Coordinates of N, CA and C in Angstrom, one line a residue:
X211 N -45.3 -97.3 -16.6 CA -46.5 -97.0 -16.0 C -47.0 -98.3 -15.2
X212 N -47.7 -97.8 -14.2 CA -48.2 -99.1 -13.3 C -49.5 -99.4 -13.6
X213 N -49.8 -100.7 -13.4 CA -50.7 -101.3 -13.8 C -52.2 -101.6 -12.5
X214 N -53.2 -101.2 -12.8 CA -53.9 -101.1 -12.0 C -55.0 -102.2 -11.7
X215 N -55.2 -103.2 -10.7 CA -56.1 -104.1 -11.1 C -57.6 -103.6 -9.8
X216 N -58.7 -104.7 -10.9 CA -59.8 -104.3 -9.7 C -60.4 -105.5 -9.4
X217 N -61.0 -105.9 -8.1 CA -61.9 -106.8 -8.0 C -63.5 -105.9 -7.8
X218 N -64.0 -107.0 -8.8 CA -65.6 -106.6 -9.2 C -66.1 -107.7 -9.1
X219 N -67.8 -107.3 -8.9 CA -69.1 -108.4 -8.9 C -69.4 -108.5 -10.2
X220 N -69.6 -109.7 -10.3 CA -70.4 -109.4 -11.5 C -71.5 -109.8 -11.5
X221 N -72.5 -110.0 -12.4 CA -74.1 -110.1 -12.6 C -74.3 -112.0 -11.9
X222 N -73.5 -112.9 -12.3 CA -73.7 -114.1 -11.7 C -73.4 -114.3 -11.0
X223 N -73.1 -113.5 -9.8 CA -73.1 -113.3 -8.5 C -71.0 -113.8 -7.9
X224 N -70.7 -114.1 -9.1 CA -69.1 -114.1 -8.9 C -68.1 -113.1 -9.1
X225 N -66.4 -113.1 -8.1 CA -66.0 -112.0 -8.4 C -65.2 -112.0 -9.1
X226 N -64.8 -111.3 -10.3 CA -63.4 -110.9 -10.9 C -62.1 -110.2 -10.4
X227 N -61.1 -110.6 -10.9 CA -59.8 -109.6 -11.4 C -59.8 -109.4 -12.3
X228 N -59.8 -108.0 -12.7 CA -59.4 -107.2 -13.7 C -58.3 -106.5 -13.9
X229 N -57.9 -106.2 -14.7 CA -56.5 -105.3 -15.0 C -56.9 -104.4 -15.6
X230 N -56.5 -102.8 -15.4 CA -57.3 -102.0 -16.0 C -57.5 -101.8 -17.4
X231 N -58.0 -101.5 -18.4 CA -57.9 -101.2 -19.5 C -58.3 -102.5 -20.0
X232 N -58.4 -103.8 -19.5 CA -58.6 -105.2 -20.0 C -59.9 -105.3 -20.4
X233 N -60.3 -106.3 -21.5 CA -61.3 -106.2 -22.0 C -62.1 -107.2 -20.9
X234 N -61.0 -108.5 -20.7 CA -61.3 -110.1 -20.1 C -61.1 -110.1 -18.9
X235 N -61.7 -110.6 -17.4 CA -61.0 -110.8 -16.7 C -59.7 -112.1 -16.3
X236 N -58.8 -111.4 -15.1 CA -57.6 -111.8 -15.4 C -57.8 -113.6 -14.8
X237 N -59.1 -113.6 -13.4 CA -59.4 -114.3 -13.0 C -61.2 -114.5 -12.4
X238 N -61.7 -115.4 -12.5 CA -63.0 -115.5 -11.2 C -63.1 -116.5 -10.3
X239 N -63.6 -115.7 -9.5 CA -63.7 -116.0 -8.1 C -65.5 -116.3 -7.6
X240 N -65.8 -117.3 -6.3 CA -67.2 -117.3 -5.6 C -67.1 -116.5 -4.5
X241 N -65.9 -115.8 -3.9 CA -65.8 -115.2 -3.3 C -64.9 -113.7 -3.3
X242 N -65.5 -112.9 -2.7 CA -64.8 -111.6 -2.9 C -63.6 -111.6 -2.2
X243 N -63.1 -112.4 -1.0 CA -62.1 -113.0 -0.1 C -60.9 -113.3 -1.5
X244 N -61.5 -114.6 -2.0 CA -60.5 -115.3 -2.8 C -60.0 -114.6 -4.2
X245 N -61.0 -113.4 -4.5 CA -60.5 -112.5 -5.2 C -59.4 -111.6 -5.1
X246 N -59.8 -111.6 -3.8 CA -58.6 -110.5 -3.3 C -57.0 -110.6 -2.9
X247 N -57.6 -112.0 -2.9 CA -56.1 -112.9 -2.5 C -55.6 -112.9 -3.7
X248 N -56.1 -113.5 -4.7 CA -55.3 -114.0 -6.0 C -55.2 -112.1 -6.9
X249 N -55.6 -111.1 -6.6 CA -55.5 -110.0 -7.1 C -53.8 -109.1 -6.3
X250 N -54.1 -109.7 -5.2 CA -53.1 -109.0 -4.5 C -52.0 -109.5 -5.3
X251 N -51.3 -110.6 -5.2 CA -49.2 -110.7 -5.5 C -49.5 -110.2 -7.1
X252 N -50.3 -109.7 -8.4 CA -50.6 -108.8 -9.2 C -50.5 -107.3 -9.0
X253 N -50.6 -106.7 -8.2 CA -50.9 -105.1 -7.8 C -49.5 -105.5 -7.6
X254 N -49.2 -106.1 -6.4 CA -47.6 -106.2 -6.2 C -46.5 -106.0 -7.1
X255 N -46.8 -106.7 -8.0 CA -45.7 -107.2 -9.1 C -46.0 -106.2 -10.2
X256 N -47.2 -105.8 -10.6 CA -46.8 -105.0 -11.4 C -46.5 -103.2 -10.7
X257 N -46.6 -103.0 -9.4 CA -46.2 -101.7 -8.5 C -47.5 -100.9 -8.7
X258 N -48.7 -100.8 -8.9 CA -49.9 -100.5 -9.2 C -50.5 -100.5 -8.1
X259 N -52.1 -100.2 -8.1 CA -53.0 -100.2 -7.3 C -54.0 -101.6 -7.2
X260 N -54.7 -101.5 -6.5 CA -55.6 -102.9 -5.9 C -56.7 -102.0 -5.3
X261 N -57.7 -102.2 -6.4 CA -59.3 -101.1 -6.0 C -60.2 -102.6 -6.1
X262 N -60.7 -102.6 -4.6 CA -62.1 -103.2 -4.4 C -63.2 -103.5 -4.4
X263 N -63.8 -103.0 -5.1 CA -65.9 -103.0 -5.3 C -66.3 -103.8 -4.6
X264 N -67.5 -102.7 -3.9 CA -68.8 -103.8 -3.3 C -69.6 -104.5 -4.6
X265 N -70.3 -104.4 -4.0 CA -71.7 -105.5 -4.6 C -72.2 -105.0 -5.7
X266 N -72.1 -103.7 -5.5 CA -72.9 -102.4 -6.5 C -71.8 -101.7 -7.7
X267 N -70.5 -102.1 -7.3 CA -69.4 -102.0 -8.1 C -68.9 -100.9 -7.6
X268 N -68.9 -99.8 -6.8 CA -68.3 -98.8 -6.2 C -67.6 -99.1 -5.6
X269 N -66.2 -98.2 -5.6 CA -65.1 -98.5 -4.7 C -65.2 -98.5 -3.7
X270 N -64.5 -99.7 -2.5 CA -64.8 -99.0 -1.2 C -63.4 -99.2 -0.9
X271 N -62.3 -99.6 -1.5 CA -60.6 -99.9 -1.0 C -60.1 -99.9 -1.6
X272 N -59.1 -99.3 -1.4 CA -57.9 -98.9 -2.6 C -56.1 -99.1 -1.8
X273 N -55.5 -100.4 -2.2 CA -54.3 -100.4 -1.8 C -53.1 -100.0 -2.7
X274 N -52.6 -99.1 -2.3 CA -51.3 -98.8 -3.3 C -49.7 -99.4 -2.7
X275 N -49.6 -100.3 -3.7 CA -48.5 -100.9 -3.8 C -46.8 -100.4 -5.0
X276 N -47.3 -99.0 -5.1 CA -46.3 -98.7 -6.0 C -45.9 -97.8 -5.3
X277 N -44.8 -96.6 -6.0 CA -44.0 -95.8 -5.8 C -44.3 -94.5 -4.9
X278 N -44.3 -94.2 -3.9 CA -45.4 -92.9 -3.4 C -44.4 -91.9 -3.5
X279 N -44.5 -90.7 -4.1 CA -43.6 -89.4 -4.0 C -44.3 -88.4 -3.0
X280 N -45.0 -88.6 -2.0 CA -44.7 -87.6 -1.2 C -44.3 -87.9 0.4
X281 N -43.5 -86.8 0.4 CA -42.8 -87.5 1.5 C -43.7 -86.8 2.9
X282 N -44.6 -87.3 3.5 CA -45.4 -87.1 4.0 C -45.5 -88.3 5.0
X283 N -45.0 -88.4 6.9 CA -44.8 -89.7 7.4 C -46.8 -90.2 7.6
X284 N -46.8 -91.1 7.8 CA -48.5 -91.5 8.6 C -48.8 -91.6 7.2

């Protein structure tokens, strides 16, 4: 099963990687930029997803880096 990571705000105005199901984050960040970078070769490597939060913690991006079964071109 793939592993799904997120970048979130948190309350001290910095951002995390998380890994789903994780209690800890995997990393923090002062930027949501530098979050995203160090979350990405993670989603990669484990074939999972890369979900983005704004400010307010709602998704606004979702990259899938794993397996897609439908064969559907676009």
């Amino acid at each position: 099963m793939a592993k799904h990571y997120h970048v979130t705000h948190r309350a001290d105005g910095s951002w995390a990687v998380k890994g789903a199901g994780n209690a800890r984050a995997s990393s923090l960040h002062t930027t949501q930029g530098a979050a995203i970078q160090a979350a990405k070769p993670l989603a990669r490597q484990a074939g999972g997803e890369l979900r983005i939060h704004n400010t307010e913690n709602r998704i606004r991006e979702a990259w899938s880096y794993g397996n897609d079964p439908r064969n559907i071109p676009g």
